[in-house]
PDB file of C-alpha atoms in Angstrom:
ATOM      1  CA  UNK A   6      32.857 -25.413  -0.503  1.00 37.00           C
ATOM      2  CA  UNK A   7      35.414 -25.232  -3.242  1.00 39.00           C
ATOM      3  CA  UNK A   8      35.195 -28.673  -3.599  1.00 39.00           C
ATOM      4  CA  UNK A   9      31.597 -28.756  -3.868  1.00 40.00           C
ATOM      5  CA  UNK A  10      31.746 -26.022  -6.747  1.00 41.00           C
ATOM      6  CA  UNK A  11      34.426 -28.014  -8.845  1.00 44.00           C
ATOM      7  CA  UNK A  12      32.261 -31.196  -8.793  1.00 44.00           C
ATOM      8  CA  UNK A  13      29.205 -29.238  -9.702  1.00 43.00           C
ATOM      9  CA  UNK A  14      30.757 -27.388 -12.541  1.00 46.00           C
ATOM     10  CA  UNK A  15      32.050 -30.667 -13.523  1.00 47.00           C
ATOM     11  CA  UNK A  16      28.755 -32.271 -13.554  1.00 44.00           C
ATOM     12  CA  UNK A  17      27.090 -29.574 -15.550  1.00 48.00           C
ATOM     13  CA  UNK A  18      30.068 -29.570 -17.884  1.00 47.00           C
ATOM     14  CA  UNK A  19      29.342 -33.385 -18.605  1.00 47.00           C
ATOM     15  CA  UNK A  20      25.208 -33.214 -18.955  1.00 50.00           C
ATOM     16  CA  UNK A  21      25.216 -30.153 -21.074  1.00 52.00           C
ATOM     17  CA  UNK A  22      27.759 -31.226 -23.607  1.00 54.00           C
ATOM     18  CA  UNK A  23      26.073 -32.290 -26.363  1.00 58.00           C
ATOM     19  CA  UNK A  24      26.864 -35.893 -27.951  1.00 61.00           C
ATOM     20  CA  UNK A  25      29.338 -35.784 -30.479  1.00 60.00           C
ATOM     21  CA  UNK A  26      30.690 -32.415 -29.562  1.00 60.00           C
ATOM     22  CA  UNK A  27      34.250 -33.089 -28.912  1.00 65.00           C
ATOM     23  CA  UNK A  28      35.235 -31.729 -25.488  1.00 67.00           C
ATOM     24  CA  UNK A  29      37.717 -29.236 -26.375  1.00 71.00           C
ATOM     25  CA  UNK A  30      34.806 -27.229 -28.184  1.00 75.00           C
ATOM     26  CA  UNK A  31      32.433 -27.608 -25.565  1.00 75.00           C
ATOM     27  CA  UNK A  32      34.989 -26.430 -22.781  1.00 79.00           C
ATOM     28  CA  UNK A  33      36.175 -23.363 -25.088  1.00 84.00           C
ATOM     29  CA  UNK A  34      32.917 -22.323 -25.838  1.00 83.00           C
ATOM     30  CA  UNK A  35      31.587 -22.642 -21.907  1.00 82.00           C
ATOM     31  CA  UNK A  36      34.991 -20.306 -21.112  1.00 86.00           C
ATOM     32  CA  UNK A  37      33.757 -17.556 -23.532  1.00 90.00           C
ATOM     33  CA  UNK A  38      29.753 -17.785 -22.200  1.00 87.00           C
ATOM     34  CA  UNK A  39      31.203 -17.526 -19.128  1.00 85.00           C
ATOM     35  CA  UNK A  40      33.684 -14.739 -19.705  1.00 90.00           C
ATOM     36  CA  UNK A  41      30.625 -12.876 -21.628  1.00 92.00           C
ATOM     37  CA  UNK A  42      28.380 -13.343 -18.626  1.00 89.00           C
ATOM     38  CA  UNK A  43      31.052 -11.991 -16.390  1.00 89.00           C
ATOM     39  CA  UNK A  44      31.647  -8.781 -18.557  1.00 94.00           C
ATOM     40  CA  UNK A  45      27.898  -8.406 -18.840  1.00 94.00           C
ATOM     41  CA  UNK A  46      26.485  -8.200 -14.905  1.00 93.00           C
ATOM     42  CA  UNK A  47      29.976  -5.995 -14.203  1.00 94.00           C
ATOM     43  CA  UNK A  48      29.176  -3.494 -16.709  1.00 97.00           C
ATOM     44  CA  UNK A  49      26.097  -3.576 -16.002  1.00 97.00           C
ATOM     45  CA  UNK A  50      26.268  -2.912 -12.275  1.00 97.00           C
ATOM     46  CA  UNK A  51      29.052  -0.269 -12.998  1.00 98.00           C
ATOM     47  CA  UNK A  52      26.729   1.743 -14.708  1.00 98.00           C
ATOM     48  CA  UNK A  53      24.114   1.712 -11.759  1.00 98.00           C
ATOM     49  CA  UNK A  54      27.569   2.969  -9.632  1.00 98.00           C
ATOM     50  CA  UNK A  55      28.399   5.542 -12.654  1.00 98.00           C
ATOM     51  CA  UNK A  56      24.771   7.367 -12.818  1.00 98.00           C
ATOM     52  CA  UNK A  57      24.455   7.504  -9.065  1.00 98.00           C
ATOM     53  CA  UNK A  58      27.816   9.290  -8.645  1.00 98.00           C
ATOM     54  CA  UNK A  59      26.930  11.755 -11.212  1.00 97.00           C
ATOM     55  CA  UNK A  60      23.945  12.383  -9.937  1.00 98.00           C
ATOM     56  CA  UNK A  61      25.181  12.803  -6.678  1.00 97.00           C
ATOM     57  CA  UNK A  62      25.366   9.680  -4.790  1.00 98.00           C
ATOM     58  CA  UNK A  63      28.688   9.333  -3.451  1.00 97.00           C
ATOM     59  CA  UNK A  64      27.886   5.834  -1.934  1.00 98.00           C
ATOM     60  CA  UNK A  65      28.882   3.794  -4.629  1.00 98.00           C
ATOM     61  CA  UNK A  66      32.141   4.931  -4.368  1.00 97.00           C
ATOM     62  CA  UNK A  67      32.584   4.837  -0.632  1.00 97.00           C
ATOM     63  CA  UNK A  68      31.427   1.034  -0.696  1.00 97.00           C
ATOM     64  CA  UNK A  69      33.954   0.495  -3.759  1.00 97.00           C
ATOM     65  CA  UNK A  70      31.410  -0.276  -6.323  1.00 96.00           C
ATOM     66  CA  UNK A  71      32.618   2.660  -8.778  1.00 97.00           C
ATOM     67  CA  UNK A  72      35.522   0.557 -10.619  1.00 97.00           C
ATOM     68  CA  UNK A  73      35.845  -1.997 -13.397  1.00 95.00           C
ATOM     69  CA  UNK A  74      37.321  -4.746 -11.298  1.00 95.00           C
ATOM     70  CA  UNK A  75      35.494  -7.803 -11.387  1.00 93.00           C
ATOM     71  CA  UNK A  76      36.595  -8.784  -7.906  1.00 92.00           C
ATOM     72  CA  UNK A  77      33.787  -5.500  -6.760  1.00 95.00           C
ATOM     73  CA  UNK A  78      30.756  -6.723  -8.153  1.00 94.00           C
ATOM     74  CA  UNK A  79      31.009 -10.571  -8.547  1.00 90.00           C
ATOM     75  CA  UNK A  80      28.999 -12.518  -5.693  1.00 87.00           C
ATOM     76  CA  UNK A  81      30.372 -15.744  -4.436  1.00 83.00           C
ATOM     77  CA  UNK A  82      27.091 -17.696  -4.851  1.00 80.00           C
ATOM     78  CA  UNK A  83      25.976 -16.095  -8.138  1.00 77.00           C
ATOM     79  CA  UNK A  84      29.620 -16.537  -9.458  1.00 74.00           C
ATOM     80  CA  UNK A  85      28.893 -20.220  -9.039  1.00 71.00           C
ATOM     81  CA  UNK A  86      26.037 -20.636 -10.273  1.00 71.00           C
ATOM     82  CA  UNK A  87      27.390 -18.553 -13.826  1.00 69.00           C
ATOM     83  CA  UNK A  88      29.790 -21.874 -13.811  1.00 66.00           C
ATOM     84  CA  UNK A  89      26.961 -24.269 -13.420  1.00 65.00           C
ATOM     85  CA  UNK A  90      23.984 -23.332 -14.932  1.00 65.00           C
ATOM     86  CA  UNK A  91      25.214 -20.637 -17.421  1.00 61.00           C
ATOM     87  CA  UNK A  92      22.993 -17.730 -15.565  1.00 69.00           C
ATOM     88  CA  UNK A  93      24.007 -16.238 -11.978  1.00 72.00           C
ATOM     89  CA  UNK A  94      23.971 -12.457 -10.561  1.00 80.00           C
ATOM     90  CA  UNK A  95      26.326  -9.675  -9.380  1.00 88.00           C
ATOM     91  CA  UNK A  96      26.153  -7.927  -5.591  1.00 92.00           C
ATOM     92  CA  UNK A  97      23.751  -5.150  -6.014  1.00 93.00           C
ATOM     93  CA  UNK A  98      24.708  -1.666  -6.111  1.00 96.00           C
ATOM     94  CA  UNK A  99      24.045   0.320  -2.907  1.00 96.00           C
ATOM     95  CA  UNK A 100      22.424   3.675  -3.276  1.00 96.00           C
ATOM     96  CA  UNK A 101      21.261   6.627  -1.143  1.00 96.00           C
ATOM     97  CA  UNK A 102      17.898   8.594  -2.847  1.00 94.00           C
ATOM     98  CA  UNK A 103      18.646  11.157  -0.166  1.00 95.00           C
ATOM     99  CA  UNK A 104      21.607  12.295  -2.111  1.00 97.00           C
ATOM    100  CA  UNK A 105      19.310  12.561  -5.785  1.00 96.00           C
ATOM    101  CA  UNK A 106      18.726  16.465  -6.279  1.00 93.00           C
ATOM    102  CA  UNK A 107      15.457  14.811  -7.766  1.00 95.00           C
ATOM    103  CA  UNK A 108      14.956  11.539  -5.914  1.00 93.00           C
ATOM    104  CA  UNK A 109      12.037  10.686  -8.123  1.00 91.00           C
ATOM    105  CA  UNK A 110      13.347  11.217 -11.404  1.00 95.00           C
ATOM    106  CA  UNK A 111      17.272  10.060 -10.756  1.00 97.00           C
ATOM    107  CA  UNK A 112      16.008   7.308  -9.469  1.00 95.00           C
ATOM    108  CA  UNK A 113      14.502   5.753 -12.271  1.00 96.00           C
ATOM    109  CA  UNK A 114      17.710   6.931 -14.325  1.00 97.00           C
ATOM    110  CA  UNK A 115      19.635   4.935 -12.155  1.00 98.00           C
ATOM    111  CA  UNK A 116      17.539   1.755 -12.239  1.00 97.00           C
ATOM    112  CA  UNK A 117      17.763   2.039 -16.160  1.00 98.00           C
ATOM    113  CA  UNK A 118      21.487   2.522 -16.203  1.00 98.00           C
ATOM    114  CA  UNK A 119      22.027  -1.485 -15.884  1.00 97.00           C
ATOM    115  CA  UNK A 120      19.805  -2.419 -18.662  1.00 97.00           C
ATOM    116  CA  UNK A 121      21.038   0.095 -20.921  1.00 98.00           C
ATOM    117  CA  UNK A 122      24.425  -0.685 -20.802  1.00 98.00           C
ATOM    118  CA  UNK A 123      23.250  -4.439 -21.994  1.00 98.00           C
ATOM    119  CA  UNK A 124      21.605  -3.139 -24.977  1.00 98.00           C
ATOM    120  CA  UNK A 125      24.788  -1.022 -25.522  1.00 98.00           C
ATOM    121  CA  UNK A 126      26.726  -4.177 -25.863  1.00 98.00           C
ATOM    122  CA  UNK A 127      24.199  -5.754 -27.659  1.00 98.00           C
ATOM    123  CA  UNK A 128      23.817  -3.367 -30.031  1.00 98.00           C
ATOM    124  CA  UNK A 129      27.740  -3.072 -30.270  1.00 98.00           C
ATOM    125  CA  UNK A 130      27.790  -6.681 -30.178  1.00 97.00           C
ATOM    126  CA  UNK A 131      25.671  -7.186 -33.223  1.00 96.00           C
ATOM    127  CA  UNK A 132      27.503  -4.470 -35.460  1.00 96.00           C
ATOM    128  CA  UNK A 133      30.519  -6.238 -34.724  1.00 96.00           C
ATOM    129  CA  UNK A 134      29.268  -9.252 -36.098  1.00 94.00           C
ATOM    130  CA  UNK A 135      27.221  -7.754 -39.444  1.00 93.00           C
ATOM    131  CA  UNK A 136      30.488  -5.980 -40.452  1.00 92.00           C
ATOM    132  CA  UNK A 137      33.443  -9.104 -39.639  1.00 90.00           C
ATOM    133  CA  UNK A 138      30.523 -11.856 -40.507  1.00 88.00           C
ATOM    134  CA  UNK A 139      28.447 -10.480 -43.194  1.00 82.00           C
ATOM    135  CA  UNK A 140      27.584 -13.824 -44.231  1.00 76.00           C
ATOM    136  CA  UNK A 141      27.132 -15.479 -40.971  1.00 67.00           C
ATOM    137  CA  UNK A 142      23.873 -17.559 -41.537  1.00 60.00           C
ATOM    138  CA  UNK A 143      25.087 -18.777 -45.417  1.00 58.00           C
ATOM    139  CA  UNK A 144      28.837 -19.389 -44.749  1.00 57.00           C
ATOM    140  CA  UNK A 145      30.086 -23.174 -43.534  1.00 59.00           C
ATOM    141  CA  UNK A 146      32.511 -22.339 -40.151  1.00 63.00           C
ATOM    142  CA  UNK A 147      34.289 -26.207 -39.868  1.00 66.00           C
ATOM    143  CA  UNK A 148      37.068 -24.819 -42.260  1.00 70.00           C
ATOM    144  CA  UNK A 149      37.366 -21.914 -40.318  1.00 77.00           C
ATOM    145  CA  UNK A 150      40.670 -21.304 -38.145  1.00 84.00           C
ATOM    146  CA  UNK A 151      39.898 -21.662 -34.137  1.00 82.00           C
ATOM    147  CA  UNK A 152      40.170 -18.151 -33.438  1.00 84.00           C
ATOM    148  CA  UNK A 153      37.430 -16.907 -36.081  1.00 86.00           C
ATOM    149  CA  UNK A 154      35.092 -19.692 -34.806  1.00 85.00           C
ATOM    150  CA  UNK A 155      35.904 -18.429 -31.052  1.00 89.00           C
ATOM    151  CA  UNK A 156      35.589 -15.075 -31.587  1.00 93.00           C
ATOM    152  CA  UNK A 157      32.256 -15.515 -33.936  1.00 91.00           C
ATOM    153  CA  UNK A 158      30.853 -17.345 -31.490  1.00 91.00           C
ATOM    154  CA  UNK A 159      31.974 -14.863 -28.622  1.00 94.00           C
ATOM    155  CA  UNK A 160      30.210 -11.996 -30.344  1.00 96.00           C
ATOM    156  CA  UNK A 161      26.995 -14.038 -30.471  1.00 94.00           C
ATOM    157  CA  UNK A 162      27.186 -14.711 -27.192  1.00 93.00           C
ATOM    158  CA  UNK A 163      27.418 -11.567 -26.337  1.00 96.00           C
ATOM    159  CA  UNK A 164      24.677  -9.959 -28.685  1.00 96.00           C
ATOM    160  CA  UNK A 165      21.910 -12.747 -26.837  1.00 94.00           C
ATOM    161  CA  UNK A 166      23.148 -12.956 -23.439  1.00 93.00           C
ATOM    162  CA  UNK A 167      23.445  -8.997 -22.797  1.00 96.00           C
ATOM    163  CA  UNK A 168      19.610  -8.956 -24.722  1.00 96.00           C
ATOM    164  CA  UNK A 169      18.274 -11.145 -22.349  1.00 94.00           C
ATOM    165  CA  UNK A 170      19.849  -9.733 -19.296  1.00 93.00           C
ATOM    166  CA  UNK A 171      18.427  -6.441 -20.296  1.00 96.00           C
ATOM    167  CA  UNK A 172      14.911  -7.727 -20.550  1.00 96.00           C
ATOM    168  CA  UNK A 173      15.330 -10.061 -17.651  1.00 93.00           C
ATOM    169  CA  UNK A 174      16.153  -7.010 -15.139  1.00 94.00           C
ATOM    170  CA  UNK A 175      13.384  -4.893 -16.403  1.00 96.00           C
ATOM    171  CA  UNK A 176      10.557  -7.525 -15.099  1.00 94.00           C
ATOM    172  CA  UNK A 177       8.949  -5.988 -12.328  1.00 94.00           C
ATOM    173  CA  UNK A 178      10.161  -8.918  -9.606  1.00 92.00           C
ATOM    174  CA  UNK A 179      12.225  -7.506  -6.788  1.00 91.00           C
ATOM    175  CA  UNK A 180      14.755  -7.214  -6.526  1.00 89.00           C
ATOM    176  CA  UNK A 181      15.762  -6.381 -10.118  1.00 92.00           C
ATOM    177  CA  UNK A 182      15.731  -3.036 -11.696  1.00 96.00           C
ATOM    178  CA  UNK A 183      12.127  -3.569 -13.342  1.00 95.00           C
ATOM    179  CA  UNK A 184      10.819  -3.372  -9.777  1.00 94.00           C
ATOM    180  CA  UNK A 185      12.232  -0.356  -8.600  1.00 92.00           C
ATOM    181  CA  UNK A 186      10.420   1.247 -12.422  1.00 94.00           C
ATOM    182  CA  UNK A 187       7.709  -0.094 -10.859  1.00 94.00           C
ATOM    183  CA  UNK A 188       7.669   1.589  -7.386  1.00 91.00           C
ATOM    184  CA  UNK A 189       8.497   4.661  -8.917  1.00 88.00           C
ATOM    185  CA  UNK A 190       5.023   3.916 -11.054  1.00 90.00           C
ATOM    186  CA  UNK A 191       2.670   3.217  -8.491  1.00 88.00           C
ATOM    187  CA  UNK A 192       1.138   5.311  -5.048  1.00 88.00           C
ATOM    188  CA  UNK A 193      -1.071   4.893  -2.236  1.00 89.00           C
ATOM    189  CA  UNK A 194      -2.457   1.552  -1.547  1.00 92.00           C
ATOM    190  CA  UNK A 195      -0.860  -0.365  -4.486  1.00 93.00           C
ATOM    191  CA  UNK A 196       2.508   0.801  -3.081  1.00 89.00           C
ATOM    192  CA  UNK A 197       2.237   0.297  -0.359  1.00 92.00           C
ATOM    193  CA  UNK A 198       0.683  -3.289  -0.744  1.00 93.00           C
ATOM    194  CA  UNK A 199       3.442  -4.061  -3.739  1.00 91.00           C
ATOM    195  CA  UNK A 200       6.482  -3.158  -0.958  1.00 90.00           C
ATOM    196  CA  UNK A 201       4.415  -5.512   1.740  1.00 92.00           C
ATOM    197  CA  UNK A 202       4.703  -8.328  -0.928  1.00 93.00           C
ATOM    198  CA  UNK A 203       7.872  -8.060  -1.898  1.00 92.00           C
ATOM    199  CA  UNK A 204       9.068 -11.558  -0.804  1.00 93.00           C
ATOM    200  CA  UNK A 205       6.587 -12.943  -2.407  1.00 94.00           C
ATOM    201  CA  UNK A 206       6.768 -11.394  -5.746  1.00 93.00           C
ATOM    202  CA  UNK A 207       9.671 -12.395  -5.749  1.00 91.00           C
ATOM    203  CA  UNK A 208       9.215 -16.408  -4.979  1.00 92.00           C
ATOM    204  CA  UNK A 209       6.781 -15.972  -7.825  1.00 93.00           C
ATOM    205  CA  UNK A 210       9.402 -14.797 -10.152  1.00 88.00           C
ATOM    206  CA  UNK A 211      11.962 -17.784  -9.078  1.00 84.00           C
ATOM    207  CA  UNK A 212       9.124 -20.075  -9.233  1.00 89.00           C
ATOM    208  CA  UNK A 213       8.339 -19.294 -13.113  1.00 88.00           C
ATOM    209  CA  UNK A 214      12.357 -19.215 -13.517  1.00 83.00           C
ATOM    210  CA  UNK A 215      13.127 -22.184 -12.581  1.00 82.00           C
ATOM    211  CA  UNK A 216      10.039 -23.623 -13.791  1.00 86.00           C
ATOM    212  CA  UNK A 217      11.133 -22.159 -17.299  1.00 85.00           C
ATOM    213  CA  UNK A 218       7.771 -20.098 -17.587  1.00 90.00           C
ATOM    214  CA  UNK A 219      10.322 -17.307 -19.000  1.00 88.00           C
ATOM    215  CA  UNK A 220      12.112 -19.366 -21.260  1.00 89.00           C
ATOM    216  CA  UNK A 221       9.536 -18.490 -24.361  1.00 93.00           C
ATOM    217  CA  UNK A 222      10.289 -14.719 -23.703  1.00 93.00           C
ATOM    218  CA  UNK A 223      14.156 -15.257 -23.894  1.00 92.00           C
ATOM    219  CA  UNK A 224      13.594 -17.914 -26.762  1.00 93.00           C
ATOM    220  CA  UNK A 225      11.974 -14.720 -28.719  1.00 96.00           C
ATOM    221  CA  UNK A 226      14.886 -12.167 -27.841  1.00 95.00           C
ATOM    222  CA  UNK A 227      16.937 -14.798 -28.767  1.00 93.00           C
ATOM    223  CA  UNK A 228      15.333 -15.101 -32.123  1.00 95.00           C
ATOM    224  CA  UNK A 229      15.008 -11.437 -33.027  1.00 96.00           C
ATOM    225  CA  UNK A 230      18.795 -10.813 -31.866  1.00 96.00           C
ATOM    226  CA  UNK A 231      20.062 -13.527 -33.962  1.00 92.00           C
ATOM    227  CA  UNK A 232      17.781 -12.010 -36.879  1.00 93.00           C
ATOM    228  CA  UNK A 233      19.720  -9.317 -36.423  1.00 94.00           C
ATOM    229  CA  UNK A 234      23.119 -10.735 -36.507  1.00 91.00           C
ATOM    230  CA  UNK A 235      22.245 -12.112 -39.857  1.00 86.00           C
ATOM    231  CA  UNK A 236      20.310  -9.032 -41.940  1.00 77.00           C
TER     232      UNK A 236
END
C-alpha cells in the first residue's frame, strides 16, 4: 500500500508539473499546498470538536477528536489522495444531539463551525498578504529571495484553498456540513425522502466532482479571493 501511494504521488508529481518549471519549484510549492491543505481540514474539524464540547457534547473528546494533532483527524485514504490530486478529506467528527441543551439550534452551530473556521483563515490569510504584499499583482517575484516567494505563495494558498473548502462543505451533498443545514431545513415528507436518498445524493455530488461540474464555482471563489489579495 505504501508502495502504491509513493508511485502515485510520483506520477501526479510528474503530469502536473508544468513544462519549464524547474522541479525544485514545483516540489516546494506542492509541500506548502499540501501543508495548507493539511492545516485547513484539521482546523476545520477541530472546530466541529470545539463547539460540540461547549455546547455540551462530551463525545468529541472521549473519541480524541478535541486536540490539534494532525495524527486525530487525518484519514489514511483522504491523506493520500491530498498527495495526489491536491484535494482529500479528514475523519469526520462524531457527535451526540442528545447531549445539545437545544438539539435543533446547536446543531446547526456545530455544522457551521467547520466552514467558519475556513473563512477565518481566509480572511486572516488575505490580510496577511494586503499588508506584507501590498503590491502583489504589479511587483515582478523572480528577483525575490526563496523564502518571500514561498511564503507569498503559501499565503495564497491558503486564502483560495480554505475559500473553497468553506463553500465546498456547505453544498447540501451528504455527508458534508451543507447537508446536515439542510436536514435541519426541511420536515415531513421531504425529510424524510432527502435521509432515504442519501447515498444517492451523494453519488450525484462525486459524479459532478469528478466530472468537474464544480470547477466553475471554485474558479469564481478563486477569482474573487485573489481580487482580494490584490485591492
Amino acid at each position: 500500500m505504501i508502495q502504491l501511494g509513493l508511485l502515485l504521488l510520483v506520477w501526479s508529481f510528474l503530469q502536473r508539473t508544468p513544462r519549464g518549471v524547474p522541479l525544485g519549484t514545483a516540489a516546494l510549492e506542492l509541500a506548502l499546498q499540501v501543508a495548507v491543505f493539511v492545516v485547513a481540514i484539521c482546523l476545520h474539524e477541530f472546530a466541529h470538536a470545539f463547539v460540540a464540547t461547549r455546547l455540551g457534547d462530551p463525545t468529541p473528546r472521549m473519541t480524541g477528536r478535541l486536540t490539534l494533532d494532525p495524527r486525530a483527524h487525518l484519514d489514511p485514504l483522504g491523506t493520500l489522495l491530498i498527495l495526489v490530486v491536491n484535494f482529500g478529506f479528514a475523519k469526520p467528527v462524531l457527535t451526540n444531539p442528545a447531549y445539545f441543551r437545544r438539539p435543533a439550534r446547536d446543531s446547526i452551530l456545530v455544522a457551521l463551525a467547520g466552514p467558519a473556521m475556513n473563512l477565518v483563515l481566509c480572511a486572516g490569510s488575505i490580510m496577511a498578504v494586503r499588508q506584507l504584499f501590498p503590491d502583489l499583482m504589479m511587483a515582478t517575484t523572480s528577483w525575490w529571495p526563496l523564502w518571500k516567494q514561498a511564503l507569498k505563495f503559501l499565503l495564497l494558498s491558503s486564502a483560495v484553498l480554505n475559500a473553497v473548502l468553506a463553500i465546498f462543505n456547505l453544498l447540501p451533498i451528504p455527508p458534508l456540513d451543507g447537508s446536515h443545514l439542510l436536514e435541519r431545513a426541511l420536515s415531513g415528507r421531504q425529510l424524510l425522502a432527502y435521509r432515504q436518498n442519501q447515498m444517492l445524493i451523494s453519488i450525484v455530488g462525486l459524479v459532478l466532482l469528478m466530472a468537474g461540474l464544480l470547477s466553475p464555482l471554485f474558479a469564481a471563489v478563486e477569482r474573487q479571493v485573489l481580487v482580494l489579495c490584490a485591492t
